Amino acid sequence: GAGVSQSPRYKVAKRGQDVALRCDPISGHVSLFWYQQALGQGPEFLTYFQNEAQLDKSGLPSDRFFAERPEGSVSTLKIQRTQKEDSAVYLCASSSPWGTDTQYFGPGTRLTVL
Amino acid sequence: KNQVEQSPQSLIILEGKNCTLQCNYTVSPFSNLRWYKQDTGRGPVSLTIMTFSENTKSNGRYTATLDADTKQSSLHITASQLSDSASYICVVSPGGGSQGNLIFGKGTKLSVKP
């Protein structure tokens, strides 16, 4: 596709439920990033893939958060046993792997945990 | 601690007027600084990116400046339009490590009124 797409755009979950958020990066982009953006805040880094390799997961807030990109294209961010504080917009971005190449962001998935 | 501070937090201007948004950072080492525009409900879109050696960069009515000595950047918007209403986010890449670990400011929310 022409840009980064994410699904679903909106997700409402009851506390304790598991959720899975999908990201389709720009075709050919080997780098993929996940960010969490709380209301009125800037995005905060969660994790980064280069192809299928997860090179940095230092931003994942707890072991309830898990991300994968098994074939080096589509990525899934999974949150287990969701908590209210997980409510946020989850942004995915992709870029070419080197230097100062710009990250292209998807529209985000707005997660609301009740 | 690596931080990016933006000011003002919010700004209201009349259509056609100019404005300047500020960004101060304490990120070290420094690789590059980017300004993103984020419309409500959308992912951020890159406006400019500057490396250590660049002092100014323009993108249409947007002009970004960078003073790497004082660790300050500004984004100047000329002849504002209603469509400029958005959050403007300053993002600094610390470099030297994970490409994904960008440091985001909280953004300046700009409202352009007719």
Coordinates of C-alpha atoms in Angstrom, one line a residue:
Chain A
G1 CA 0.0 0.0 0.0
A2 CA 0.9 3.6 -0.2
G3 CA 1.3 4.1 3.6
V4 CA 1.5 2.4 6.9
S5 CA -1.8 0.9 7.9
Q6 CA -3.0 -0.2 11.3
S7 CA -6.0 -2.2 12.5
P8 CA -8.3 -2.0 14.2
R9 CA -8.5 1.8 14.4
Y10 CA -10.4 1.6 17.6
K11 CA -10.5 -1.1 20.2
V12 CA -12.4 -1.3 23.4
A13 CA -11.5 -4.0 25.9
K14 CA -12.6 -5.0 29.3
R15 CA -9.9 -5.1 31.9
G16 CA -8.1 -8.4 31.9
Q17 CA -8.8 -9.2 28.2
D18 CA -6.0 -9.8 25.7
V19 CA -5.8 -7.6 22.6
A20 CA -3.8 -7.8 19.4
L21 CA -3.0 -4.8 17.3
R22 CA -1.8 -5.1 13.7
C23 CA 0.6 -3.0 11.6
D24 CA 1.2 -3.2 7.9
P25 CA 4.4 -1.2 7.1
I26 CA 5.2 0.4 3.8
S27 CA 6.3 -2.2 1.3
G28 CA 10.1 -2.6 1.3
H29 CA 10.7 -0.8 4.6
V30 CA 12.8 -3.1 6.8
S31 CA 12.5 -1.1 10.0
L32 CA 9.4 -1.1 12.0
F33 CA 8.6 0.7 15.3
W34 CA 5.9 0.7 17.9
Y35 CA 5.0 3.7 20.1
Q36 CA 2.5 4.4 22.8
Q37 CA 0.9 7.8 22.9
A38 CA -1.1 8.8 26.0
L39 CA -3.7 11.6 25.6
G40 CA -2.0 15.0 25.3
Q41 CA 1.5 13.5 25.3
G42 CA 4.1 12.7 22.7
P43 CA 4.6 9.2 21.5
E44 CA 6.9 7.0 23.6
F45 CA 9.0 4.3 22.1
L46 CA 8.0 0.7 22.8
T47 CA 10.0 -1.6 20.5
Y48 CA 11.9 -1.7 17.1
F49 CA 12.3 -4.4 14.5
Q50 CA 14.8 -4.7 11.6
N51 CA 13.2 -7.3 9.3
E52 CA 12.1 -10.1 11.7
A53 CA 14.6 -9.3 14.3
Q54 CA 13.5 -7.4 17.4
L55 CA 16.6 -5.3 18.1
D56 CA 15.2 -3.2 20.9
K57 CA 12.4 -3.8 23.3
S58 CA 13.5 -1.6 26.1
G59 CA 10.4 0.5 25.9
L60 CA 7.9 -2.2 26.6
P61 CA 6.3 -1.3 29.9
S62 CA 5.8 -4.8 31.3
D63 CA 6.0 -8.5 30.3
R64 CA 2.3 -8.2 29.4
F65 CA 3.4 -6.5 26.2
F66 CA 4.7 -8.6 23.4
A67 CA 5.5 -7.8 19.8
E68 CA 6.4 -9.9 16.8
R69 CA 7.2 -9.7 13.2
P70 CA 7.7 -13.2 12.1
E71 CA 8.2 -12.7 8.4
G72 CA 9.7 -9.3 8.4
S73 CA 6.7 -7.5 7.2
V74 CA 3.4 -7.3 9.2
S75 CA 3.8 -6.8 12.9
T76 CA 1.5 -7.5 15.8
L77 CA 1.6 -5.9 19.2
K78 CA -0.1 -8.0 21.8
I79 CA -1.1 -6.9 25.2
Q80 CA -2.2 -9.5 27.7
R81 CA -4.5 -9.0 30.7
T82 CA -5.1 -5.4 29.7
Q83 CA -5.2 -2.7 32.5
K84 CA -6.8 0.7 32.5
E85 CA -3.4 2.3 32.3
D86 CA -2.9 0.6 28.9
S87 CA -5.5 2.9 27.4
A88 CA -3.6 5.0 24.7
V89 CA -3.1 5.3 21.0
Y90 CA -0.6 2.8 19.7
L91 CA 1.3 4.1 16.7
C92 CA 3.3 2.0 14.3
A93 CA 6.0 3.5 12.0
S94 CA 8.3 2.2 9.3
S95 CA 11.4 3.4 7.6
S96 CA 14.4 2.4 5.6
P97 CA 17.1 1.1 7.8
W98 CA 19.9 3.5 7.7
G99 CA 20.9 7.0 8.6
T100 CA 18.4 9.8 9.0
D101 CA 15.6 8.3 7.0
T102 CA 12.2 9.5 8.1
Q103 CA 9.8 7.3 9.9
Y104 CA 6.4 7.1 8.4
F105 CA 3.6 6.7 10.9
G106 CA 0.3 4.8 10.6
P107 CA -2.9 6.4 11.9
G108 CA -2.7 4.5 15.2
T109 CA -5.0 2.2 17.1
R110 CA -6.9 3.9 19.9
L111 CA -7.2 1.3 22.8
T112 CA -9.7 2.0 25.6
V113 CA -9.6 -0.4 28.5
L114 CA -12.8 -0.2 30.7
Chain B
K1 CA 18.3 12.1 31.4
N2 CA 17.5 12.6 27.7
Q3 CA 14.6 15.0 27.4
V4 CA 12.9 17.2 24.9
E5 CA 10.9 20.2 26.1
Q6 CA 8.6 22.2 23.9
S7 CA 7.0 25.6 24.3
P8 CA 4.4 26.9 24.4
Q9 CA 2.2 24.0 25.3
S10 CA -0.6 25.5 23.2
L11 CA -1.0 28.5 21.0
I12 CA -3.9 30.2 19.3
I13 CA -3.3 32.5 16.3
L14 CA -5.4 34.2 13.6
E15 CA -5.2 32.9 10.1
G16 CA -2.5 34.6 8.1
K17 CA -0.3 35.4 11.1
N18 CA 3.2 33.9 11.7
C19 CA 4.2 31.9 14.7
T20 CA 7.3 30.3 16.2
L21 CA 7.4 27.1 18.2
Q22 CA 10.3 26.3 20.5
C23 CA 12.2 23.1 21.3
N24 CA 15.0 22.6 23.8
Y25 CA 16.7 19.2 24.3
T26 CA 19.2 17.6 26.6
V27 CA 19.7 14.5 24.4
S28 CA 23.3 13.3 24.1
P29 CA 24.8 12.1 21.9
F30 CA 22.9 13.9 19.2
S31 CA 22.2 12.5 15.8
N32 CA 19.3 14.5 14.3
L33 CA 16.3 16.5 15.1
R34 CA 12.9 16.3 13.4
W35 CA 9.7 18.2 13.5
Y36 CA 6.5 16.3 13.0
K37 CA 2.9 17.6 12.4
Q38 CA 0.2 15.5 14.0
D39 CA -3.4 16.1 13.0
T40 CA -6.1 15.0 15.5
G41 CA -6.7 11.3 15.2
R42 CA -3.8 10.8 12.8
G43 CA -0.2 9.6 13.0
P44 CA 2.6 12.2 12.9
V45 CA 3.9 13.3 9.5
S46 CA 7.5 14.5 9.1
L47 CA 8.0 18.2 8.2
T48 CA 11.8 18.6 8.5
I49 CA 14.9 16.7 9.6
M50 CA 18.2 18.3 10.5
T51 CA 21.6 16.9 11.4
F52 CA 24.2 18.4 13.6
S53 CA 25.7 20.5 10.8
E54 CA 22.5 22.0 9.5
N55 CA 21.3 25.3 10.9
T56 CA 18.1 25.8 8.9
K57 CA 15.8 23.8 6.7
S58 CA 12.6 24.9 5.0
N59 CA 9.5 23.0 3.8
G60 CA 7.1 25.3 2.2
R61 CA 5.8 27.7 4.8
Y62 CA 7.6 25.8 7.5
T63 CA 11.2 26.8 8.5
A64 CA 13.1 24.9 11.2
T65 CA 16.3 26.2 12.8
L66 CA 18.8 24.3 14.9
D67 CA 21.5 25.5 17.2
A68 CA 23.4 22.5 18.3
D69 CA 25.6 24.5 20.7
T70 CA 22.7 25.7 22.8
K71 CA 20.6 22.6 22.0
Q72 CA 17.7 24.6 20.8
S73 CA 15.4 24.4 17.7
S74 CA 12.5 26.4 16.5
L75 CA 9.8 25.9 13.9
H76 CA 8.5 29.0 12.2
I77 CA 5.2 28.9 10.4
T78 CA 4.6 31.7 7.9
A79 CA 1.2 33.0 6.8
S80 CA -0.7 30.4 8.8
Q81 CA -3.7 28.6 7.3
L82 CA -6.6 26.9 9.0
S83 CA -5.1 23.5 8.0
D84 CA -2.1 24.3 10.1
S85 CA -4.1 23.5 13.2
A86 CA -2.4 20.5 14.7
S87 CA 0.1 19.4 17.3
Y88 CA 3.7 20.0 16.3
I89 CA 6.2 17.5 17.9
C90 CA 9.9 17.9 18.2
V91 CA 11.8 14.6 18.1
V92 CA 15.5 14.1 18.8
S93 CA 17.4 11.0 17.8
P94 CA 20.2 10.2 20.3
G95 CA 22.1 8.1 17.8
G96 CA 24.8 5.7 18.7
G97 CA 22.3 3.0 19.5
S98 CA 18.9 1.8 18.5
Q99 CA 17.5 3.6 15.6
G100 CA 14.1 3.4 17.2
N101 CA 14.8 5.1 20.5
L102 CA 13.7 8.5 19.5
I103 CA 13.0 11.1 22.2
F104 CA 9.7 12.9 21.6
G105 CA 8.5 16.2 23.0
K106 CA 5.0 16.5 24.2
G107 CA 4.1 18.8 21.3
T108 CA 2.7 22.2 20.9
K109 CA -1.0 22.3 20.1
L110 CA -1.6 25.1 17.5
S111 CA -5.0 26.4 16.7
V112 CA -5.5 28.7 13.8
K113 CA -8.7 30.7 13.9
P114 CA -10.4 32.5 11.0

